[in-house]
Coordinates of C-alpha atoms and ligand atoms in Angstrom, one line a residue:
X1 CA 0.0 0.0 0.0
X2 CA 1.6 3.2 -0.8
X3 CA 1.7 5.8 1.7
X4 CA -0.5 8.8 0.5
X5 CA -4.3 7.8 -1.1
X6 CA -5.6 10.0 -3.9
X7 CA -9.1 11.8 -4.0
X8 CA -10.4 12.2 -6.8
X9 CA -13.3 14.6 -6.3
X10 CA -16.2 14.5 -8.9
X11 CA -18.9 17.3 -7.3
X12 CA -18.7 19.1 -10.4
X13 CA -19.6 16.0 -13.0
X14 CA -21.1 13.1 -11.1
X15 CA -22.6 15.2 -8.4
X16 CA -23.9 17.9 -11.1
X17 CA -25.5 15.1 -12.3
X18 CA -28.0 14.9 -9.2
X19 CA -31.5 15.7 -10.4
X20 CA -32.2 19.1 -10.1
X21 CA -28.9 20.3 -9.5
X22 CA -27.8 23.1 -12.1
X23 CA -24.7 24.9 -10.9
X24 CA -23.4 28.3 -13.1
X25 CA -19.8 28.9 -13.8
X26 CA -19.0 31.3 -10.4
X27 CA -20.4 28.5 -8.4
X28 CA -18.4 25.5 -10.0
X29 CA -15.0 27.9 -9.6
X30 CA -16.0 29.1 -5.9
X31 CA -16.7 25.0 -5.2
X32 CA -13.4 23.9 -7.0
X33 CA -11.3 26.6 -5.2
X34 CA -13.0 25.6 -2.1
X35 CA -12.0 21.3 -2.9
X36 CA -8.3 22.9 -3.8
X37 CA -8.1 24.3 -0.4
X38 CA -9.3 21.2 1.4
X39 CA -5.9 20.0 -0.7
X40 CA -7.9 17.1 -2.8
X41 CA -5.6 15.6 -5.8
X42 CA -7.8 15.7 -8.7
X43 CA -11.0 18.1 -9.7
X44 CA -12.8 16.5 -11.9
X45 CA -14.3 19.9 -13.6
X46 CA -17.3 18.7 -15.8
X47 CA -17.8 16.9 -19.2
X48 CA -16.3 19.2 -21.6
X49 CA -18.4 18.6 -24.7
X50 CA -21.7 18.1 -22.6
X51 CA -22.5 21.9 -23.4
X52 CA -20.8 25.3 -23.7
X53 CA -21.5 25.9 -20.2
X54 CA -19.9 22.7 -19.4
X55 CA -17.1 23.5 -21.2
X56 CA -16.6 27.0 -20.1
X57 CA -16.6 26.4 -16.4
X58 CA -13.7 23.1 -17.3
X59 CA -12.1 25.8 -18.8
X60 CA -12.3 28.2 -15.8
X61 CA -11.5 25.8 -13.5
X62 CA -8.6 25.0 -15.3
X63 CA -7.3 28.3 -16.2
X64 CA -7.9 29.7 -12.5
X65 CA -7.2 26.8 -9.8
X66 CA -3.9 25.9 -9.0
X67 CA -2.2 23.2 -6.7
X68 CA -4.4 20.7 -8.1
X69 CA -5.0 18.1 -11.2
X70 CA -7.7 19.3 -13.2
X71 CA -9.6 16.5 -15.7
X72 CA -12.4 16.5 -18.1
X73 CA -14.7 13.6 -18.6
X74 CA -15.1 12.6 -21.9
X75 CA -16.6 9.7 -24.2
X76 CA -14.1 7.6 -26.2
X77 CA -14.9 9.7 -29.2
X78 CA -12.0 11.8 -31.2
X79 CA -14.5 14.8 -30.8
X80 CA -15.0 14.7 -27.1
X81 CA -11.3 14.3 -26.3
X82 CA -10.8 16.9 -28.7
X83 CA -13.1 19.1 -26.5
X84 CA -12.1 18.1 -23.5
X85 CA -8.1 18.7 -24.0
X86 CA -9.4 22.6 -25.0
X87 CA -11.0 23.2 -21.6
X88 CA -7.9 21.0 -19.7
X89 CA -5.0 22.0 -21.3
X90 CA -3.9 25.2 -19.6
X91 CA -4.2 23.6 -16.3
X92 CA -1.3 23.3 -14.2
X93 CA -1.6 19.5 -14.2
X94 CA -4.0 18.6 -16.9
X95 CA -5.9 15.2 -17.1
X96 CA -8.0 13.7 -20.1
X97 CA -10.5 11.2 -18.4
X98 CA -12.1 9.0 -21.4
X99 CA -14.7 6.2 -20.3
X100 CA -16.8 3.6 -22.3
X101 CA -18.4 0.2 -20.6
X102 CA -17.4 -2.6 -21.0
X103 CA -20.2 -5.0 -19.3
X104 CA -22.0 -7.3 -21.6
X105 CA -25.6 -5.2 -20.8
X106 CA -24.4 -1.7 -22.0
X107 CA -22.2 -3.3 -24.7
X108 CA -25.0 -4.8 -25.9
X109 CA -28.3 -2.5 -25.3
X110 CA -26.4 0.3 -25.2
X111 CA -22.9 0.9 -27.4
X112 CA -24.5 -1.8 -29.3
X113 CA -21.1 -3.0 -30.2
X114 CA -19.0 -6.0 -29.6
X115 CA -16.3 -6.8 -27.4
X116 CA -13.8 -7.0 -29.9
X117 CA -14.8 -3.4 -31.0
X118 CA -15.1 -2.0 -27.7
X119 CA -11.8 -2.9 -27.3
X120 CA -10.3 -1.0 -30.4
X121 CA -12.2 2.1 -29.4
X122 CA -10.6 2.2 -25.6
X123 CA -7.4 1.1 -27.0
X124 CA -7.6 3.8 -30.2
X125 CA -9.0 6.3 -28.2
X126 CA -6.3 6.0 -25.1
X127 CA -3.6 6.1 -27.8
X128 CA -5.4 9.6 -29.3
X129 CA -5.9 11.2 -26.1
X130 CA -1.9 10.6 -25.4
X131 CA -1.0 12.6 -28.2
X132 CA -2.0 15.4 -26.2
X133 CA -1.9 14.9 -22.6
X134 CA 0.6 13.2 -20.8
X135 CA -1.7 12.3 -17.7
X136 CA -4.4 9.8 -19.5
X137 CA -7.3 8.3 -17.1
X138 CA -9.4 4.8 -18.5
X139 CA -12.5 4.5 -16.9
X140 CA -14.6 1.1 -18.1
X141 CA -18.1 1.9 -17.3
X142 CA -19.7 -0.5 -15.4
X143 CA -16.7 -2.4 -14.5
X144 CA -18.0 -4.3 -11.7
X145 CA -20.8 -6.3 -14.0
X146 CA -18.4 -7.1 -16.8
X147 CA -16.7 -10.1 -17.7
X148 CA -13.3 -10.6 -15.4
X149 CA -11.6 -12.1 -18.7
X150 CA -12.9 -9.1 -20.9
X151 CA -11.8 -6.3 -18.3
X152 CA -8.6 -7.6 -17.6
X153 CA -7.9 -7.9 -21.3
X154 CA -9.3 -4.1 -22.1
X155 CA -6.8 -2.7 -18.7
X156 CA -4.0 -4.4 -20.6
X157 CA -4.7 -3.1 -24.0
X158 CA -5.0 1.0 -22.5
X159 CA -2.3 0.2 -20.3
X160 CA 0.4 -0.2 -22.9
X161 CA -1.3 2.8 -25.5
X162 CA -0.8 4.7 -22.7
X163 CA -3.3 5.2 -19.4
X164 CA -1.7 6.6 -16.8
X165 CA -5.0 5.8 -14.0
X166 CA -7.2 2.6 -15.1
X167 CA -10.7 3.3 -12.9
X168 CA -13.2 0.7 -11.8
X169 CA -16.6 1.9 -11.5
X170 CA -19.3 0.3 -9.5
X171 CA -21.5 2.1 -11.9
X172 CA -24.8 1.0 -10.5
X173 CA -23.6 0.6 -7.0
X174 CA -24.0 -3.3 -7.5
X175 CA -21.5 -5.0 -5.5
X176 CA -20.8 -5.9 -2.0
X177 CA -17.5 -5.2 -0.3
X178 CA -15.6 -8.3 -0.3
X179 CA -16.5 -9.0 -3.9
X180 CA -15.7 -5.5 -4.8
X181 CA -12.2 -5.6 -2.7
X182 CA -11.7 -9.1 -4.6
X183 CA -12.1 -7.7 -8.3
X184 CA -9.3 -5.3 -7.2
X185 CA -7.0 -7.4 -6.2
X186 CA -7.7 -9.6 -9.1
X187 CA -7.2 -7.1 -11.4
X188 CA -3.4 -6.4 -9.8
X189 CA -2.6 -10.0 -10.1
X190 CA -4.3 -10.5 -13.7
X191 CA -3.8 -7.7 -16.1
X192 CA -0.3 -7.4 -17.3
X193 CA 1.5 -3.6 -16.7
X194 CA -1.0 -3.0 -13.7
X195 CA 2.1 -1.8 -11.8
X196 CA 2.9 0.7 -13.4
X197 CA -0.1 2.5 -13.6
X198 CA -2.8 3.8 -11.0
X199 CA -5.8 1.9 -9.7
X200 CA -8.8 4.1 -9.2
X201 CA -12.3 3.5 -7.9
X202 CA -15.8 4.7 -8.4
X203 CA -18.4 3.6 -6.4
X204 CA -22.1 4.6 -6.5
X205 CA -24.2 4.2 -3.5
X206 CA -27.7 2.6 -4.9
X207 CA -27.4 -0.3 -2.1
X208 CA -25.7 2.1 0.5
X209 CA -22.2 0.6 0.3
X210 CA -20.4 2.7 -2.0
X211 CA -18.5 3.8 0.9
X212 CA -17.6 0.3 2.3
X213 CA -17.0 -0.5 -1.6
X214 CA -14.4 1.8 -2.1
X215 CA -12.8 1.2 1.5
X216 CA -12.2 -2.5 0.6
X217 CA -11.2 -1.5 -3.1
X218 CA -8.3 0.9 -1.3
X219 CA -7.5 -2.1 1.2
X220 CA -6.9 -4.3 -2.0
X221 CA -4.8 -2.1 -4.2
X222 CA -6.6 1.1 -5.2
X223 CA -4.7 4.2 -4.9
X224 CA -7.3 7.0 -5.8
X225 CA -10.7 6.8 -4.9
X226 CA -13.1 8.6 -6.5
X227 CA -16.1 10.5 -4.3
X228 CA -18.6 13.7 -3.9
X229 CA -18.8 16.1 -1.3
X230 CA -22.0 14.6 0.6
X231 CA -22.5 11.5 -1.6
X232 CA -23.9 13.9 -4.5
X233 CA -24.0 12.1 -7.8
X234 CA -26.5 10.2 -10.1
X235 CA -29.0 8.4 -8.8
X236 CA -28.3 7.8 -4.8
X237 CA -25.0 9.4 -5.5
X238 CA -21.1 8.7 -5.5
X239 CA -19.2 7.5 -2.4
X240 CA -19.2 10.2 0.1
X241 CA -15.3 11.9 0.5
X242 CA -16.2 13.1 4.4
X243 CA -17.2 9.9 4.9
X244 CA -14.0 8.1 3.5
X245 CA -11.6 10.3 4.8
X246 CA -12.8 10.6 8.7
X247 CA -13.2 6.7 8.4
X248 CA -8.9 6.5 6.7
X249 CA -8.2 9.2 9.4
X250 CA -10.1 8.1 12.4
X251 CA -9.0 4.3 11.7
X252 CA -5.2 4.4 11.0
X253 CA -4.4 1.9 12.8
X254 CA -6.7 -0.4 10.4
X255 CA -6.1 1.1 7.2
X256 CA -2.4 2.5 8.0
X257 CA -2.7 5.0 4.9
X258 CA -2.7 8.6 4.6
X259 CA -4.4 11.2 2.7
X260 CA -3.0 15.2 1.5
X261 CA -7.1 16.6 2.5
X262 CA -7.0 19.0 5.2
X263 CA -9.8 17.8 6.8
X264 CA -10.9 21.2 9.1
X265 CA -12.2 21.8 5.5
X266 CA -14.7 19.2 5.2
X267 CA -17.5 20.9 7.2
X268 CA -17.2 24.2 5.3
X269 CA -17.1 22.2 2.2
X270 CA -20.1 20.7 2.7
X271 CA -21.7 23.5 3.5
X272 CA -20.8 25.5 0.2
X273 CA -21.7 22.5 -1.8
X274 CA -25.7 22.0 -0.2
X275 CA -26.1 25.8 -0.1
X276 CA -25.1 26.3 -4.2
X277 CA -26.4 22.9 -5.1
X278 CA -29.9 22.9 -2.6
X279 CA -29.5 19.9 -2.3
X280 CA -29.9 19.4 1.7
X281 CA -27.7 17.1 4.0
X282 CA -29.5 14.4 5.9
X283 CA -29.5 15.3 9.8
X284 CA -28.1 12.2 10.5
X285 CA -25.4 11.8 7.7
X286 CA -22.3 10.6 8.9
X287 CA -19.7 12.9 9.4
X288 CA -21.4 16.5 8.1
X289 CA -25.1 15.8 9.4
X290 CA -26.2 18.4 11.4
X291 CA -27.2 15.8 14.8
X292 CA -23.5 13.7 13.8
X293 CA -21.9 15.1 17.0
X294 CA -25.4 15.8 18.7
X295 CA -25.9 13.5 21.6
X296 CA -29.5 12.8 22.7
X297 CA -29.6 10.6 25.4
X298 CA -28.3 11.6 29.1
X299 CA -26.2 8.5 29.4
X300 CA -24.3 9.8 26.5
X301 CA -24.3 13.2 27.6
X302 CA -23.3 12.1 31.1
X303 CA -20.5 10.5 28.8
X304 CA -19.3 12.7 26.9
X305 CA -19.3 15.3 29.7
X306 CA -16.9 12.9 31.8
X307 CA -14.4 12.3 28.7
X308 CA -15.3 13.1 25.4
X309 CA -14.0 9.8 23.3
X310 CA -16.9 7.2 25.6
X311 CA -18.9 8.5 22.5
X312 CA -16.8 10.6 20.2
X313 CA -14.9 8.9 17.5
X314 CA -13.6 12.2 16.0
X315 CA -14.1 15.6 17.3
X316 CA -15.8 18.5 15.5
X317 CA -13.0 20.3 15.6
X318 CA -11.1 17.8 13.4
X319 CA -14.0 18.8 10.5
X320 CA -14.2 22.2 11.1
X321 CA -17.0 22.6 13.5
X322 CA -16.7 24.1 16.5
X323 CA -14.3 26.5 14.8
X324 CA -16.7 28.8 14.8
X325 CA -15.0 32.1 16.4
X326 CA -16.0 35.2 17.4
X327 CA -15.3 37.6 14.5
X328 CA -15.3 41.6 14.3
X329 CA -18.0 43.6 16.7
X330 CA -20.0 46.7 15.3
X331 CA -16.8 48.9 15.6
X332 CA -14.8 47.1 13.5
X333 CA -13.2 48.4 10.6
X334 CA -13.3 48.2 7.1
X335 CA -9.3 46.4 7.4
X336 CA -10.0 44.2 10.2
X337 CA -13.6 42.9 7.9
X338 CA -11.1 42.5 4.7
X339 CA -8.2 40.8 6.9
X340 CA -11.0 38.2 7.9
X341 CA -12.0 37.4 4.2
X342 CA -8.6 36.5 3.7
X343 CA -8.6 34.2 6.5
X344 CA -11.6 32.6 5.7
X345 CA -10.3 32.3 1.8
X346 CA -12.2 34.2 0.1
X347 CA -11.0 36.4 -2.6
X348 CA -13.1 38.8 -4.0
X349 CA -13.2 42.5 -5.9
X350 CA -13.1 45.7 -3.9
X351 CA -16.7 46.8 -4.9
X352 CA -17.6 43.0 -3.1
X353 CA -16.1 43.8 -0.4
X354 CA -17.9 47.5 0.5
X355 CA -21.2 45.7 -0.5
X356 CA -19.7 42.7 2.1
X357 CA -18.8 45.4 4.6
X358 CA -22.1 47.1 4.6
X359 CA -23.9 43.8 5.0
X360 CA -21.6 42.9 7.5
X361 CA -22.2 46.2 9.4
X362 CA -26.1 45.9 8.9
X363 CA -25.5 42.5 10.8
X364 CA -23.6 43.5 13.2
X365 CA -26.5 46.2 14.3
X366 CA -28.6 43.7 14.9
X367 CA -26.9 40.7 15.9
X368 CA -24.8 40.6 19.7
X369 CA -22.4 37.9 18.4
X370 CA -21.0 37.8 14.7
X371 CA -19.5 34.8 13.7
X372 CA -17.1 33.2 10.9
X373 CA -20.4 31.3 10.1
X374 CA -22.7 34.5 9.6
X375 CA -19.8 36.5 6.9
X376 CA -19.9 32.6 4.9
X377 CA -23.0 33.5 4.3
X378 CA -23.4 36.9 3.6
X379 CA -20.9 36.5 1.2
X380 CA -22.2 33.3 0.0
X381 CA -24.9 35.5 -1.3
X382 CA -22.9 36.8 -3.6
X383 CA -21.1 34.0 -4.9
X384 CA -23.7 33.3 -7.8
X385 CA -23.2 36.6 -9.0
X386 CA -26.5 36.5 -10.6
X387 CA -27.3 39.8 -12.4
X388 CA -29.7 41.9 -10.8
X389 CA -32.1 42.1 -13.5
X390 CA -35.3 43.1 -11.0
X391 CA -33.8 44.8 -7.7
X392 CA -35.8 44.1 -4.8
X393 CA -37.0 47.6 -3.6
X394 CA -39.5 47.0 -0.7
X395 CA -41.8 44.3 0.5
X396 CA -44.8 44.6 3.1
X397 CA -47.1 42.0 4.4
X398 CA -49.6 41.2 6.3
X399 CA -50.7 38.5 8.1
X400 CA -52.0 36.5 10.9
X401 CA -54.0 33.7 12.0
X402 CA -57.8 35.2 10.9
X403 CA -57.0 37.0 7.8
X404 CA -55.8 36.2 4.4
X405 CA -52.7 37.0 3.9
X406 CA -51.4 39.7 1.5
X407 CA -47.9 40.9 -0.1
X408 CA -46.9 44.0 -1.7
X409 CA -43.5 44.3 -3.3
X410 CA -41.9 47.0 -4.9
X411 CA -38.9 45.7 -7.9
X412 CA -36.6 48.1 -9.8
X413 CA -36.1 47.0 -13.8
X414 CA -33.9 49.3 -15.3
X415 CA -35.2 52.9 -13.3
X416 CA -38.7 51.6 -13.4
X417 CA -40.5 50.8 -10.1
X418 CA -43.2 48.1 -10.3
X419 CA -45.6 47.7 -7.6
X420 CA -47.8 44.6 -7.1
X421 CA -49.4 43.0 -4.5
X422 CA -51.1 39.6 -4.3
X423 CA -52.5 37.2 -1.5
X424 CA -51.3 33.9 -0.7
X425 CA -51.7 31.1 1.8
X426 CA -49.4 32.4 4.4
X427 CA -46.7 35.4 4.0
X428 CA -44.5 33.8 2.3
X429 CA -47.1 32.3 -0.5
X430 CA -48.1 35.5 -0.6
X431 CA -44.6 37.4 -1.2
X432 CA -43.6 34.6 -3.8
X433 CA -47.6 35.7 -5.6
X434 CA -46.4 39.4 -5.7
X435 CA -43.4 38.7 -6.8
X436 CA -44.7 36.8 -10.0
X437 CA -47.1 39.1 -10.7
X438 CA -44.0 42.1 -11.0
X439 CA -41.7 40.0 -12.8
X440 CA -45.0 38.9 -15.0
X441 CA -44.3 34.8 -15.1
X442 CA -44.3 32.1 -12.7
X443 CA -42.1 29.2 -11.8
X444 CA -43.2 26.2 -9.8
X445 CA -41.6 26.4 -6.7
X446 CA -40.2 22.5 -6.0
X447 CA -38.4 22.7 -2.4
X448 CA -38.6 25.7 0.1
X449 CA -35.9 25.4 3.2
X450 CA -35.1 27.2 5.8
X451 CA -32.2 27.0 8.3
X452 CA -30.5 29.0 11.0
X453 CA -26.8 29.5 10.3
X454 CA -26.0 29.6 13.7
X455 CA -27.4 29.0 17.4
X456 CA -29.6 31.7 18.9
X457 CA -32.5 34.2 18.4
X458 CA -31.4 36.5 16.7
X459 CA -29.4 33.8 14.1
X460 CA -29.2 34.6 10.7
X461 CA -32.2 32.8 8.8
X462 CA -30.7 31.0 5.1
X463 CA -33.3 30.5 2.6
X464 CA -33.0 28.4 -0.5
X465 CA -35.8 28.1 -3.1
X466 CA -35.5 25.1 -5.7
X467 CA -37.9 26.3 -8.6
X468 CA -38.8 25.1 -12.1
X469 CA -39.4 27.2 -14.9
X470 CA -40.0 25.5 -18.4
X471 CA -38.5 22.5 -17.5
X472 CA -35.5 23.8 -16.0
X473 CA -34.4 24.0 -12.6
X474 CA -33.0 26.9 -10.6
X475 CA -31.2 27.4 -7.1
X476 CA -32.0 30.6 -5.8
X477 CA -30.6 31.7 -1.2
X478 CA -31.6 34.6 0.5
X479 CA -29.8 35.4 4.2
X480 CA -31.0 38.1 6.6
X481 CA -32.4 38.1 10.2
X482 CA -35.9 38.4 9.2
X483 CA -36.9 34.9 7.5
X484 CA -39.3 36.2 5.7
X485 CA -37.2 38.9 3.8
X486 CA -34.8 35.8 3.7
X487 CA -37.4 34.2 1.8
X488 CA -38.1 37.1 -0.4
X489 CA -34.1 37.2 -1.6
X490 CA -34.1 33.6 -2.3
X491 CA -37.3 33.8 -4.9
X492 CA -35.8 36.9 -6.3
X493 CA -32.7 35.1 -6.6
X494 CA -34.2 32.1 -8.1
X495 CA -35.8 34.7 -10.5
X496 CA -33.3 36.8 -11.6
X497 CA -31.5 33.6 -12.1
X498 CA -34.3 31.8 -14.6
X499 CA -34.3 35.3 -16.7
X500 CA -29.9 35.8 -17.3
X501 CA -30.3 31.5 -18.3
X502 CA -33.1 31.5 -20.2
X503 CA -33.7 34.8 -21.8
X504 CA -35.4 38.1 -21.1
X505 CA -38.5 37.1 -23.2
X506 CA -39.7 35.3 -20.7
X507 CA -40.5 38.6 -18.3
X508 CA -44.1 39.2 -18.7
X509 CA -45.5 36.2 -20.2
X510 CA -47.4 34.7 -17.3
Ligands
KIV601 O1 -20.4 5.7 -12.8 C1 -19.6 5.7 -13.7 O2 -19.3 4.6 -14.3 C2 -19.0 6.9 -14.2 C3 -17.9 6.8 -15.2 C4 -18.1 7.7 -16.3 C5 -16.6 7.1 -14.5 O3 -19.4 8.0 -13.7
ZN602 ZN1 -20.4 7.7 -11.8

């Protein structure tokens, strides 16, 4: 076993590929600089040719993330590689990461071709890929249902055109541990040249054991495993990175491997991926669920309060949590606010910063205690960088338990104030009605959440809004004290968001 394992992180391509999940370009850079300073190995950025959005933000990625190995997806097709080594090649370590199955089903029902020419098109298509890019990953989909015979002899042919990482996916999260850990090691005492390349994994979580897949793949010979930032990913997702490095760091003496992450990283991590994605974490996920160091019962409590580890396997401070320190006070300066970006990583233009500042000093007005959680997410606001196409003015509602209740909001297009009001079931029906009516369309409105970013009355309520409009979907957050104003930023952020991706034509037709 070597002494360092690699992650390979996929958020941005397997775990895009989460129904509903449609991140822009300044989210998938904000999330990839965020995975570069938790130290993973490899981004996987997107799949270049999947559309020019796709490609752009690869390209971004690649252009603007350092200290990491940036790779493209693509098909094993001359034009997808073609694409892909556009958007990877000015990365500092580029990576070309072609894939096509090789299980009888998808050969048959799927490629509709036949082992023999499966095997020409990895082998070909390794062999193409290498003319451009030095660092060349095979991936045969569906690994884990194909023939032993037929796999080993497909790792052999891309291993001497070339492949620098062979991966084997568990495409349809199909196997069980031991079997899985047993393919691996098969595979390292079967297929000639396997030592000199890299043996990566890829396990999806359909039966709930991607996790324990992947650990018993790295136990056998793997030496990057490929994961999501909270299990994201197709279907019931990818193998969950918190999850396999607190179980490689908490268990050293079992695995006796190490890992580059820095792992006071994974809880903000996590937290930048649900809030962009809106995709929400399970309470009790392991590792990042909100009740995962949360102990109920007064025997444990009683335990914990005696000495920590009679129920605690890994502190919170080892994930970030509990880091959460008391920042600048409402007489704090505009240095000491910019000094504490820094430290929290975040780099952003001085006209962000003022509008930062000012929110930050609004905050501070109202709220005793500001914390390193609170600027996350006033700045996490502005991450999207959605244009502003309707301003929100003013909002005023009314309501209570014996009347109907009723919105009136007030939106700036281009100097124009538009006034409308509407009722609703509830205020926040009713603000989302008023809203629809200014902007003049609607959008069905699929998930509504609402958390507290910290402890306390007077925490800052998050919003996020998953909507629907025409087919696609849209992400939009809202912070402030007041959850109903929260509420109002989030739909206004969801809407401004629908207009810049699908067109202004669609203001005003209802
Ligand atoms: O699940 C899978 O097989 C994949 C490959 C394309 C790597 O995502
Ligand atoms: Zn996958």
């Amino acid at each position: 076993m070597p002494a360092q394992v690699k992650i390979f992180d996929t958020t941005l391509r397997d775990g895009e590929q989460t129904p509903g999940v449609n991140l822009n370009i300044q989210e998938k850079l904000e999330i990839a600089r965020q995975l570069a300073r938790m130290r993973v190995d490899v981004i996987e950025a997107g799949f270049a040719i999947a559309s020019p959005g796709d490609f752009e933000a690869v390209k971004a990625i690649a252009e603007n993330v350092k200290g990491v190995t940036v790779a493209s997806l693509c098909r094993a097709v001359e034009k997808d590689i073609d694409r892909a080594w556009e958007a990877v090649r000015y990365a500092e370590r580029p990576r070309i990461h072609t894939f096509i199955a090789t299980s009888d089903i998808h050969m048959q029902y799927k490629l509709k071709m036949s082992e023999e020419e499966v095997f020409q098109r990895a082998v070909g298509m390794v062999k193409y890929a290498k003319k451009f890019c030095e660092d060349v990953e095979f991936s045969a989909e569906d690994a884990s249902r194909s023939k032993p015979e037929f796999l080993y002899r497909i790792l052999e042919g891309v291993i001497k055109a070339g492949a620098t990482v062979v991966n084997i996916p568990d495409t349809v999260g199909y196997s069980t541990p031991e079997e899985f850990g047993r393919l691996i090691r098969n595979i390292r005492e079967n297929v000639d040249g396997i030592h000199k390349v890299e043996i990566s994994v890829h396990c999806h979580n359909d039966l709930g054991m991607a996790t324990a897949n992947t650990l018993s793949a790295l136990l056998n010979g793997a030496v990057q495993l490929e994961c999501t930032v909270n299990g994201l990913g197709e279907r019931a997702g990818n193998a969950a990175l918190e999850e396999i490095i607190m179980a490689i760091g908490t268990r050293k003496d079992f695995f006796g491997i190490g890992h580059n992450i820095d792992t006071t990283q994974i809880y903000r991590t996590s937290k930048l991926v649900s809030s962009l994605t809106g995709v929400n974490v399970q309470p009790n996920k392991a590792v990042v669920g909100a009740n995962a160091f949360a102990h109920e019962s007064g025997i444990h409590q009683h335990g914990v309060m005696s000495e920590k580890s009679t129920y605690e396997i890994m502190t919170p401070e080892s994930i970030g949590l509990g880091q959460n320190r008391m920042v600048l006070g409402k007489l704090s300066g505009r240095h000491a606010f910019e000094e504490k970006l820094k430290e929290l990583g975040y780099s952003l233009a001085p006209e962000e910063i003022q509008k930062a500042f000012e929110k930050f000093k609004d905050l501070a007005d109202k709220k005793k205690v500001v914390l390193d959680r609170d600027i996350e997410a006033l700045v996490g606001e502005k991450v999207s960088q959605v244009p502003e196409i309707f301003q929100l003015d003013s909002f005023q509602i009314s309501s209570g338990n014996k009347v109907v209740s009723t919105s009136m909001v007030s939106l700036v297009r281009n100097g124009e104030t538009i006034t409308e009001a509407a009722t609703g079931d509830g205020p926040v029906d009713a603000a989302f009605n008023a809203l629809e009516r200014a902007v003049g369309f609607s959008m069905e409105l699929e998930d509504y959440r609402l958390g507290a970013v910290t402890e306390g009355k007077d925490a800052l309520g998050e919003v996020t809004v998953r909507v629907t409009k025409d087919g696609n979907s849209f992400v939009g957050r809202g912070v402030s004290t007041d959850v109903i104003e929260a509420s109002v930023k989030a739909y206004m952020n969801a809407i401004n968001r629908a207009i810049s991706e699908l067109g202004e034509n669609i203001i005003g037709k209802s």
